[in-house]
Coordinates of C-alpha atoms and ligand atoms in Angstrom, one line a residue:
X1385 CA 38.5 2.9 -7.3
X1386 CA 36.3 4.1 -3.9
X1387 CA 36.0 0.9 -1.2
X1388 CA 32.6 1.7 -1.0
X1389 CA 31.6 1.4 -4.8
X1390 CA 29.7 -1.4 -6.4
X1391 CA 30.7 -2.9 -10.0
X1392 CA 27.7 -4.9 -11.6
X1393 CA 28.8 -5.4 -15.6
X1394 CA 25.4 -5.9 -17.6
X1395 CA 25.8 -9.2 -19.8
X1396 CA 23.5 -7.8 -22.1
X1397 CA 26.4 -5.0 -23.4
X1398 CA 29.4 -6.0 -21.7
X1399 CA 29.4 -2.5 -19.9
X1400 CA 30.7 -2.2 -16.4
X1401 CA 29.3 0.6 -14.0
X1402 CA 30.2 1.7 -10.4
X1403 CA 27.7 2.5 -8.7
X1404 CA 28.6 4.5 -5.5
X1405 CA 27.5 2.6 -1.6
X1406 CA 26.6 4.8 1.1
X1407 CA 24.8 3.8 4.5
X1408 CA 25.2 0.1 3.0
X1409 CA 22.6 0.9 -0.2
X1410 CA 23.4 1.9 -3.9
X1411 CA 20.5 4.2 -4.9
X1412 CA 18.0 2.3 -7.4
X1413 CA 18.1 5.7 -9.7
X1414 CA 21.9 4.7 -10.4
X1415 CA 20.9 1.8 -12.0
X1416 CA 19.3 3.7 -14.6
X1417 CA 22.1 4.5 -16.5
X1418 CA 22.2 1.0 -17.2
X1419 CA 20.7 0.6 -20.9
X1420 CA 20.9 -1.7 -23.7
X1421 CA 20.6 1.5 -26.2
X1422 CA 19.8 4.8 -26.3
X1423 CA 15.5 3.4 -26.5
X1424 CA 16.0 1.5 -23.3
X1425 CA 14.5 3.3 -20.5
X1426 CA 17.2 1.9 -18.1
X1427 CA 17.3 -0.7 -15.6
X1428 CA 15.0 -0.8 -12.5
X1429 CA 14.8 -2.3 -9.2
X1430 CA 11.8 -5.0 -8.8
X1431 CA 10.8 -5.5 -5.0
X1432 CA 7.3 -6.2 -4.8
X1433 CA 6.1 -5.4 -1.1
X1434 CA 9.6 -3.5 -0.2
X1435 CA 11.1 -7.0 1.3
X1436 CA 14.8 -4.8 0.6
X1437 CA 14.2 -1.3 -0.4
X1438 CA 14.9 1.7 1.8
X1439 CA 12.1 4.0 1.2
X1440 CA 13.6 7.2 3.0
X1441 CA 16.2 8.3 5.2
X1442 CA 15.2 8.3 9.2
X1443 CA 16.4 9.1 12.6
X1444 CA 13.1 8.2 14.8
X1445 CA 13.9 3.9 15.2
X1446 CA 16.1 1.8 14.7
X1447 CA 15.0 -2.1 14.7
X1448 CA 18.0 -5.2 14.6
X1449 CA 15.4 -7.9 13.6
X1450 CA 18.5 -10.4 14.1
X1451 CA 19.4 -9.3 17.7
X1452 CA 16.2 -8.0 18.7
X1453 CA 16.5 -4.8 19.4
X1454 CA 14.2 -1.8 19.4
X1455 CA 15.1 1.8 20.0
X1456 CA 13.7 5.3 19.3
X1457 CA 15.9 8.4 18.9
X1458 CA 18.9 6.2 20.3
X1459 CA 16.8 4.4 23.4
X1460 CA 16.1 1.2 24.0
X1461 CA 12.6 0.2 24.5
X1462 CA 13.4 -1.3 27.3
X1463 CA 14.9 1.9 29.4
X1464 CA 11.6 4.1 27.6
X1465 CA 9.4 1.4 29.3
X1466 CA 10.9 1.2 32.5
X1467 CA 11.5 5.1 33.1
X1468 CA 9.4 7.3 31.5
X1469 CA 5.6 8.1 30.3
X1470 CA 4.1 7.7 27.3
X1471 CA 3.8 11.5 26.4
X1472 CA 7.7 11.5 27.3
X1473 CA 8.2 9.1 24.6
X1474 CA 5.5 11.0 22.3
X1475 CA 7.9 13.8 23.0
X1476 CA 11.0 12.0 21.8
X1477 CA 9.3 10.5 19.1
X1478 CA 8.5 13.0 17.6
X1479 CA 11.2 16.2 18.1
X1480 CA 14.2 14.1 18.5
X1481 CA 15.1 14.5 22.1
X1482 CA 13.8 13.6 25.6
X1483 CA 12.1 16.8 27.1
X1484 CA 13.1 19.2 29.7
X1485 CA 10.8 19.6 32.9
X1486 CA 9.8 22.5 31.2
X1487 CA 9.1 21.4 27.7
X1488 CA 7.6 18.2 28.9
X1489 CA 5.2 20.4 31.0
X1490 CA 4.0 22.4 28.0
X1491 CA 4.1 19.1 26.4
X1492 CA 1.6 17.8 28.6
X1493 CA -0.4 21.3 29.4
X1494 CA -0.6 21.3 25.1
X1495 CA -2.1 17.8 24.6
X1496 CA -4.3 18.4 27.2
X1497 CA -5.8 20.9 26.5
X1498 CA -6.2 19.6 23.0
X1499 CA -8.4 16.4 24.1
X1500 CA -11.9 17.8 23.3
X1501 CA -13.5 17.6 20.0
X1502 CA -16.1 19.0 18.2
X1503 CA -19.5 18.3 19.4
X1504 CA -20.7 17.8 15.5
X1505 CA -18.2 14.3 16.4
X1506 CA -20.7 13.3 18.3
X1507 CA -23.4 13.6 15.6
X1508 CA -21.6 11.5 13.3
X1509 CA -21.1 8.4 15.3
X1510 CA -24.7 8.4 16.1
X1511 CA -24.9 7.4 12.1
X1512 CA -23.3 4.5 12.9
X1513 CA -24.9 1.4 13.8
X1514 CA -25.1 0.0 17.3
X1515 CA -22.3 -3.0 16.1
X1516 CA -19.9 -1.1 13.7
X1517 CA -16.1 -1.7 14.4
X1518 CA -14.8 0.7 16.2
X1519 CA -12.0 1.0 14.0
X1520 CA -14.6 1.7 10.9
X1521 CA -15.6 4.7 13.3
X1522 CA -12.4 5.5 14.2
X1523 CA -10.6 6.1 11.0
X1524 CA -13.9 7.8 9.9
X1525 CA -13.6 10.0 12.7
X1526 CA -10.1 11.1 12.2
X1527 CA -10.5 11.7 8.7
X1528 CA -13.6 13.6 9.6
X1529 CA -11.3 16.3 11.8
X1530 CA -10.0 17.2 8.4
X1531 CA -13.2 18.9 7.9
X1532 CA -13.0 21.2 10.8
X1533 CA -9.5 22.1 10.7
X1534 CA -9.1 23.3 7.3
X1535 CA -5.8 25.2 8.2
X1536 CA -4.5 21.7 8.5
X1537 CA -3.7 21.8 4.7
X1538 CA -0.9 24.1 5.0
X1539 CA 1.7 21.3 5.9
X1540 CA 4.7 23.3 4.5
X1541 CA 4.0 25.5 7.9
X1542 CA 6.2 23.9 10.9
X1543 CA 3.7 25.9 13.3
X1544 CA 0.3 25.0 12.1
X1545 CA 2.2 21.2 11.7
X1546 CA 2.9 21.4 15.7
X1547 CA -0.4 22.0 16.1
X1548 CA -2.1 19.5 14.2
X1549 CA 0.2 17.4 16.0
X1550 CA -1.1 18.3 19.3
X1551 CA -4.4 18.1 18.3
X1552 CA -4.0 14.4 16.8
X1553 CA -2.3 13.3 19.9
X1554 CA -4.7 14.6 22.0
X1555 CA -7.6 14.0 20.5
X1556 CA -7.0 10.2 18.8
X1557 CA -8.1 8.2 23.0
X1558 CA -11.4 10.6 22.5
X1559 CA -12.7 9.2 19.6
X1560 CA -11.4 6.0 20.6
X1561 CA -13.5 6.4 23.6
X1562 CA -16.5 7.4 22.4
X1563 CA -16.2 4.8 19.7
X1564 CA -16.3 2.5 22.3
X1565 CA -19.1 4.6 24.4
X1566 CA -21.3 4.5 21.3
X1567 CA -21.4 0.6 20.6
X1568 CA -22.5 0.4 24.1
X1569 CA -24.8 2.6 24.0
X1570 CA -23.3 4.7 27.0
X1571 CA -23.5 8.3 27.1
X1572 CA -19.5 10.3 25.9
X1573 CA -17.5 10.9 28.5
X1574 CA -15.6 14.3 28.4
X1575 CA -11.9 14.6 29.0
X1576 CA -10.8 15.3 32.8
X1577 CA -7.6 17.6 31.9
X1578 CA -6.6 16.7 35.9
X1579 CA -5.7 12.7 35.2
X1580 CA -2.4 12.2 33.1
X1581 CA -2.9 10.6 29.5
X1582 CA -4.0 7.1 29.9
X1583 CA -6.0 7.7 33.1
X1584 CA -7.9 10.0 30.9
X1585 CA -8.5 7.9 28.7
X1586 CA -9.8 5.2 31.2
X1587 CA -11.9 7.7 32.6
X1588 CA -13.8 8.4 29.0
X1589 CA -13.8 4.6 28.7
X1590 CA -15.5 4.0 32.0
X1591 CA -16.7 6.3 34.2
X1592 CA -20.5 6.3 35.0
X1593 CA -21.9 8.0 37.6
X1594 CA -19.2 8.4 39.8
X1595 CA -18.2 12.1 40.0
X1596 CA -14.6 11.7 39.5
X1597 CA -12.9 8.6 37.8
X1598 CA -10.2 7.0 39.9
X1599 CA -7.9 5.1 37.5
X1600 CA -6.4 1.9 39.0
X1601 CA -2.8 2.9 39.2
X1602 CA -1.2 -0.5 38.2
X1603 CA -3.4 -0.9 35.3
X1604 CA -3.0 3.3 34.6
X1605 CA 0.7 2.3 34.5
X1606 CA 0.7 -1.0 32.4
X1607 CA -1.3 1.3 29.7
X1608 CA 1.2 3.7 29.4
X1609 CA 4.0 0.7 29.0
X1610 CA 2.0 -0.6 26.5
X1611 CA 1.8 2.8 24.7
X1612 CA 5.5 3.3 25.2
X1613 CA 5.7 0.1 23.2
X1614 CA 3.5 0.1 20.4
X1615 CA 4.6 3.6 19.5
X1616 CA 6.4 3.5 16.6
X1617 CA 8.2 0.6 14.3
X1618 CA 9.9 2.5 11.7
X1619 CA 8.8 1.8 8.1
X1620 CA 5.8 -0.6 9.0
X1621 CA 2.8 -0.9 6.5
X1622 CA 0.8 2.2 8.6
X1623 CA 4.1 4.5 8.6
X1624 CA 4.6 3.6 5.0
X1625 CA 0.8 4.4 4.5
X1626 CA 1.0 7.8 6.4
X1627 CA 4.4 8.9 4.4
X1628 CA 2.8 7.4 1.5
X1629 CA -0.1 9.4 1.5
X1630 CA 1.8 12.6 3.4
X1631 CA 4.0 13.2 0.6
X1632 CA 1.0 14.6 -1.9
X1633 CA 0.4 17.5 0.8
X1634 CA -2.7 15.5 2.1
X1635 CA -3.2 17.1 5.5
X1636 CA -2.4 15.1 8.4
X1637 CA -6.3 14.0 9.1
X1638 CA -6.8 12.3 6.5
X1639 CA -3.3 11.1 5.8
X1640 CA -3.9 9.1 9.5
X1641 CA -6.7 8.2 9.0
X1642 CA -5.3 6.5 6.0
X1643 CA -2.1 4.9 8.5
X1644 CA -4.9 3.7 10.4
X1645 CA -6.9 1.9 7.9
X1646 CA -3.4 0.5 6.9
X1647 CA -2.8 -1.1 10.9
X1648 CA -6.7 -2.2 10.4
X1649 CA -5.4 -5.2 8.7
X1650 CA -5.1 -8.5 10.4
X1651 CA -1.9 -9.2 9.1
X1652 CA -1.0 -5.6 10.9
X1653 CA -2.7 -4.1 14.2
X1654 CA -5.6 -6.3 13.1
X1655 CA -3.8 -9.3 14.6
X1656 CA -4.2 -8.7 18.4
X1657 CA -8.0 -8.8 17.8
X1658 CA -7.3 -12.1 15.5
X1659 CA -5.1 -13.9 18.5
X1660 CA -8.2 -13.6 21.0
X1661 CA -10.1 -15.0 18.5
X1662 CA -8.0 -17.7 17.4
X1663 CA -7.3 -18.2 21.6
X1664 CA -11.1 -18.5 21.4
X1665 CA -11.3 -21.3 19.0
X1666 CA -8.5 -23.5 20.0
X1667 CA -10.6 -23.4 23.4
X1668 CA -8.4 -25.1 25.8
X1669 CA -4.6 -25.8 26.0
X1670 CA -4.6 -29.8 25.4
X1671 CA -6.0 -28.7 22.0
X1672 CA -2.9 -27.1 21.0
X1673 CA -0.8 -29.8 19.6
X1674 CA -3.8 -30.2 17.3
X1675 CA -4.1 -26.2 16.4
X1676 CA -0.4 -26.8 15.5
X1677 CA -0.7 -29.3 13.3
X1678 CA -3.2 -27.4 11.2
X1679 CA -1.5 -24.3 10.8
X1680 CA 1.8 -26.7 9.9
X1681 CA -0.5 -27.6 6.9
X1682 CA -0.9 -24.3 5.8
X1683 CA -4.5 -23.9 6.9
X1684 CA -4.0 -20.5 8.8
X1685 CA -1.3 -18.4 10.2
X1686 CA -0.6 -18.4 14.1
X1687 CA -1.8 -15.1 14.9
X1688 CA 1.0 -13.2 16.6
X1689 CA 3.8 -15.0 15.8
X1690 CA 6.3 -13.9 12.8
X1691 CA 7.8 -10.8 11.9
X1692 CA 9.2 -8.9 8.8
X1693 CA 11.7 -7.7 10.7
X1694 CA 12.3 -9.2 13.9
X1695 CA 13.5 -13.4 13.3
X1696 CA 14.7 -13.2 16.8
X1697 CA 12.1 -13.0 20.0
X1698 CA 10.3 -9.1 19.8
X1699 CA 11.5 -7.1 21.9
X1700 CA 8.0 -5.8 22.9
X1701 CA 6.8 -8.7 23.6
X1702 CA 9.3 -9.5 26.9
X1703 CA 8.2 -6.5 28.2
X1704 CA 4.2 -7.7 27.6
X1705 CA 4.4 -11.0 29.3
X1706 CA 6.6 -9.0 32.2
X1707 CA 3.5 -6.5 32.2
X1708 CA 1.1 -9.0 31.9
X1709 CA 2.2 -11.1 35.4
X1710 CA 1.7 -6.8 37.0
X1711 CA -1.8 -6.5 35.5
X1712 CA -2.9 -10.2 36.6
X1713 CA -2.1 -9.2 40.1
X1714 CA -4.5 -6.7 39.8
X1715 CA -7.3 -7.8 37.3
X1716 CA -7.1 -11.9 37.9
X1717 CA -5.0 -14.4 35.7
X1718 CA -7.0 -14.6 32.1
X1719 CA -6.9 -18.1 31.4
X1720 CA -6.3 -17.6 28.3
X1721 CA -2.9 -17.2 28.9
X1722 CA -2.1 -20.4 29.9
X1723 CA -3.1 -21.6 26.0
X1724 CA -1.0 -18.6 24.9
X1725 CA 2.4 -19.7 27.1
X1726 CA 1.3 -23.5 25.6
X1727 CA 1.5 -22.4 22.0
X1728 CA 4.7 -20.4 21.9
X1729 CA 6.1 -23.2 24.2
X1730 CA 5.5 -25.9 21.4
X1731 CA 6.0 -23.5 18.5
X1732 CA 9.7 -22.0 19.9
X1733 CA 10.6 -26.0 19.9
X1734 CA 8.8 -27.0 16.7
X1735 CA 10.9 -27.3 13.6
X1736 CA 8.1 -25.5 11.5
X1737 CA 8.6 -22.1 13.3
X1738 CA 12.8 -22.9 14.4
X1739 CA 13.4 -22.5 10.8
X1740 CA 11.6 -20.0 10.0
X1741 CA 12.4 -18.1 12.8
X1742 CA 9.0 -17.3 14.0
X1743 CA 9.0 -15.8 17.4
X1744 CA 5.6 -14.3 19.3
X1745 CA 5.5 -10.7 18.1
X1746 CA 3.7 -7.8 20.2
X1747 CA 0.7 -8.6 19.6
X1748 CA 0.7 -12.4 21.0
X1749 CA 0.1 -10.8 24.3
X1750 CA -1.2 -7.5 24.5
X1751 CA -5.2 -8.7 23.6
X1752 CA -4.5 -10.9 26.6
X1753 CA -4.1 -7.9 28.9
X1754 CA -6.0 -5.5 27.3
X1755 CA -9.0 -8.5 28.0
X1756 CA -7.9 -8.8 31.6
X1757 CA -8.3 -5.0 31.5
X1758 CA -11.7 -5.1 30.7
X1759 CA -11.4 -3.7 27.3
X1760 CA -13.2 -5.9 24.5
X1761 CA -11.4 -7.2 21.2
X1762 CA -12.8 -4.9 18.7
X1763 CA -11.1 -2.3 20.6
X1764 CA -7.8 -4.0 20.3
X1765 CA -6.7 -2.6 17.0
X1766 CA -7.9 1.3 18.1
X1767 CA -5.5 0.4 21.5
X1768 CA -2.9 0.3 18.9
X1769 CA -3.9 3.0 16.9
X1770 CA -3.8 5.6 20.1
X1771 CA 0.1 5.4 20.9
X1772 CA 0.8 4.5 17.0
X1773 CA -0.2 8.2 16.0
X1774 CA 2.5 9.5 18.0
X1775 CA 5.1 7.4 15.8
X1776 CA 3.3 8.1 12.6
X1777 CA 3.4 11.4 13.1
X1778 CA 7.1 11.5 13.6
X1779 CA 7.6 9.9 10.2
X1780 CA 5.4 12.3 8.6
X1781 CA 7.1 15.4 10.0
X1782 CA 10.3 14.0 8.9
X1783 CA 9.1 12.9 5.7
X1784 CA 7.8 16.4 5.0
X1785 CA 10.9 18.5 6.3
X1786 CA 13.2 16.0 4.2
X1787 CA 14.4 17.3 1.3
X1788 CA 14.9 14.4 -0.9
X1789 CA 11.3 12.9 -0.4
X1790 CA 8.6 14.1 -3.0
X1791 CA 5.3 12.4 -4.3
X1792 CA 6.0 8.7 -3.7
X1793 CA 5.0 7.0 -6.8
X1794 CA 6.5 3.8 -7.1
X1795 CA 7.5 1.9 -11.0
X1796 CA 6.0 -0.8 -12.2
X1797 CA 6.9 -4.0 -14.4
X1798 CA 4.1 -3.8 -17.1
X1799 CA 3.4 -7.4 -18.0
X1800 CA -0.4 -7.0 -19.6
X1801 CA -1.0 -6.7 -23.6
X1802 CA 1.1 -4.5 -26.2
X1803 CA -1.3 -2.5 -27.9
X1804 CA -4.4 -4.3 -29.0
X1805 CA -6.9 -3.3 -31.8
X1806 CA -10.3 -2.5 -30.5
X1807 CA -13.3 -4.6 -31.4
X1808 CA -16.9 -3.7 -31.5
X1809 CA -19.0 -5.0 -28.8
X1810 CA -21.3 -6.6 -31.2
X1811 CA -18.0 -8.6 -32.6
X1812 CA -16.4 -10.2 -29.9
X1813 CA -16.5 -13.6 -29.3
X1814 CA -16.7 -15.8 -26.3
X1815 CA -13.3 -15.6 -25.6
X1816 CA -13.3 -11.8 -25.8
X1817 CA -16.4 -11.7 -23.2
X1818 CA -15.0 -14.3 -20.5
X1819 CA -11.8 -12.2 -19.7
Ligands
CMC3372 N1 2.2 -18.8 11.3 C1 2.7 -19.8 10.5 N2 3.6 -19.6 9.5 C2 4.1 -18.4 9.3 C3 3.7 -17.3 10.1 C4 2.7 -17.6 11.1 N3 2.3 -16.6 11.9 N4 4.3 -16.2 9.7 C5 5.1 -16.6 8.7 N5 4.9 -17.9 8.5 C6 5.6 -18.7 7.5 C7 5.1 -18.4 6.1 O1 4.1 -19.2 5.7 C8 6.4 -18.6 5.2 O2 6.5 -20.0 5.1 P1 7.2 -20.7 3.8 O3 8.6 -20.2 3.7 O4 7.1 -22.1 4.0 O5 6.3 -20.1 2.7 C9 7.5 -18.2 6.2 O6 7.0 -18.3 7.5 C10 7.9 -16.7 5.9 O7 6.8 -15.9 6.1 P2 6.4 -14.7 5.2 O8 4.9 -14.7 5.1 O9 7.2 -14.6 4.0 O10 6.8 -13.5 6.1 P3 6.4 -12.0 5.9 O11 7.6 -11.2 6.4 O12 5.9 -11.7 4.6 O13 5.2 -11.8 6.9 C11 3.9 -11.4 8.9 C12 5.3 -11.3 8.2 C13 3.9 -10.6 10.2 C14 2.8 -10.8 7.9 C15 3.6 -12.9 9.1 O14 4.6 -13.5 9.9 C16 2.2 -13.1 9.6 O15 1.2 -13.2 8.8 N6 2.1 -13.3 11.0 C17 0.7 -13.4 11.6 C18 0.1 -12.1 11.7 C19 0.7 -11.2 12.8 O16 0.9 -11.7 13.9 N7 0.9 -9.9 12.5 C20 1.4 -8.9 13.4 C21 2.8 -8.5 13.0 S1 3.6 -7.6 14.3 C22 2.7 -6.2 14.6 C23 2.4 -5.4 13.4 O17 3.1 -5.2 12.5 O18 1.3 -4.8 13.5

């Protein structure tokens, strides 16, 4: 027998199967075969939330939660960071390779000049109100694209796949911006194709009368490191959202815009906005021993701590606080860092969090800078969303050129009533009416 077999033996039958390993899983459709009779349907995996399924095949990242380590295409995060731009690592990201000079020119010349959109976009934020969340409008608006790019639907097509790919990219820190513009009641700012990706961006952030934004090139720089960071994370709720939704041919407007309502949740990208808040209410750093306490009683989670994946210290997050101490030179210390270094000083020696392995993740410290930066919380999650279409994007086109994904429908284990005969309104009793 093969080394790399598994034997289970079902009790039920006394029947021994081997069940072939490969890439350290056993396929969850070989288990099928295992049946008390011919009426059985066949054995199933159970895994509610996916805590150790493999849902596809990838080559984009790779994540060691153990050692902490992060890489895409091969690289660490830590090399990406330190060496190249964030529409390098778009690049990567999504075709497998670092670019050429020459592809990473047309690269750049392609999202660029993808960066405008529609006027109509304008039009339909105005129908938002003056407070909405931007990431409300900003899922909205992406899903809204779908509506004037109806060649988008033709996702079998590898060119008219590129393109949507550089519109998404270039277009996703628009509609961020004017999200942004619109609760504040500022007039949109149109793209400058002259300033690089983030600078851009800045610019339809924040210019206002001056004729020509000049980014601050330290906090230019620490955007793009931040991009380079939150840029993809493998099969995360939002890339399992966008493959989820990608595999029934949805076109890829509306599939992100359904990614992005997945990272919308505070228990996902929603939790940078949730650690300023809960920085907010703890207030001051001799409160933290107290803050502790509470969530040690289960009244709340620590925002920004704990990880599916990583139970080691998050890669991402070194290179944060290391950004953080560069944008503080520029912007002014937030003092909200010094409760932020408090808690994860307590929590990384408190027995609560040692044994459960709960280290700061990336988003302990990125509301921090994106604060010092001027940029407010609501906008935190949409900051995320930005570099994060780049990744999702990846696993869609990988997910769609794979030929062993199809319609992801996931089993169930049925556990309501056997057939039931129906009663007449007038004849059902209390009991009937209060289920
Ligand atoms: N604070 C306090 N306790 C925690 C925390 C936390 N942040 N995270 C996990 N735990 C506890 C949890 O209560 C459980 O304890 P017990 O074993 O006594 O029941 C144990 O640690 C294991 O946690 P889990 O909930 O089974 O872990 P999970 O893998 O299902 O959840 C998580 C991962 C990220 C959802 C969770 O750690 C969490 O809610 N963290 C706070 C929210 C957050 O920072 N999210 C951002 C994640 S990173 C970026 C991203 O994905 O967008």
């Amino acid at each position: 027998m093969a080394n790399n077999t598994l034997t289970v033996t079902d009790n039920r039958t006394g029947t021994s199967y081997t069940l072939p390993i490969e890439h350290g899983t056993i396929r969850t459709m070989d288990l099928r075969q295992i049946k008390t009779g011919p009426e059985d349907f066949g054995l199933m995996g159970y895994d509610p939330a996916f805590t150790n399924t493999a849902s596809c095949r990838s080559s984009v990242t790779y994540i060691d939660g153990d050692r902490g380590i992060l890489r895409y295409r091969g690289y660490p995060i830590e090399v990406l960071a330190e060496h190249c731009s964030f529409l390098e690592v778009a690049y990567l990201l999504v075709w497998g390779e670092l670019p050429t000079q020459a592809q990473m020119n047309d690269w750049v010349y392609q999202i660029t000049h993808h960066t405008m959109v529609h006027e109509t976009v304008k039009k339909l934020l105005e129908g938002f109100r003056y407070n909405a969340h931007p990431m409300g409008m900003f899922v909205s608006t992406v899903a809204a694209l779908s509506t004037l790019y109806p060649e988008a639907k033709h996702v079998e097509d590898a060119e008219i796949r590129k393109h949507q790919m550089f519109r998404l990219i270039g277009k996703v820190p628009t509609i961020a911006a004017y999200c942004y513009r619109h609760s504040k009641g500022y007039p949109y700012v149109y793209p400058d194709n002259d300033l690089s990706y983030t600078g851009n961006f800045m610019n339809m952030l924040w210019r206002m009368m001056e004729p020509k934004y000049v980014a601050n090139p330290v906090l230019e720089r620490a955007l793009d490191i931040l991009f380079i960071l939150h840029a993809d994370h493998e099969q995360n709720c939002s890339a399992n959202a966008m493959r989820s939704v990608g595999s029934a041919l949805t076109d890829p407007y509306l599939t992100t815009a359904a990614a992005a309502s997945a990272l919308a949740g505070p228990l996902h990208g929603g939790a940078n906005e949730a650690v300023l808040r809960m920085l907010d209410e703890i207030g001051s750093k001799q409160n933290v021993p107290a803050y502790i306490k509470r969530i040690k009683e289960g009244h709340s989670k620590l925002m920004g701590f704990g990880h599916r994946v990583y139970k080691n210290y998050d890669p991402r997050a070194k290179i944060i606080k290391w950004t953080a101490e560069r944008v503080f030179e520029a912007t002014g210390r937030n003092t909200k860092l010094d409760i932020a270094l408090e808690l994860e000083r307590i929590a990384l020696e408190d027995e609560y969090f040692v044994k459960r392995k709960l280290y700061p993740n990336v988003d302990f410290y990125s509301g921090i800078i994106y604060q010092a930066m001027g940029f407010l919380p609501e906008m935190f999650t949409v900051m995320f969303a930005i570099p994060r279409t780049a990744g999702w994007l990846a696993q869609w086109n990988e997910m769609l050129t794979d030929p062993e994904q199809k319609i992801a429908r996931p089993r169930q284990v049925y556990t309501g009533e056997q057939e039931r005969a129906f009663v007449p309104l007038e004849k059902r009793g209390a009991v009937a009416t209060a289920r």
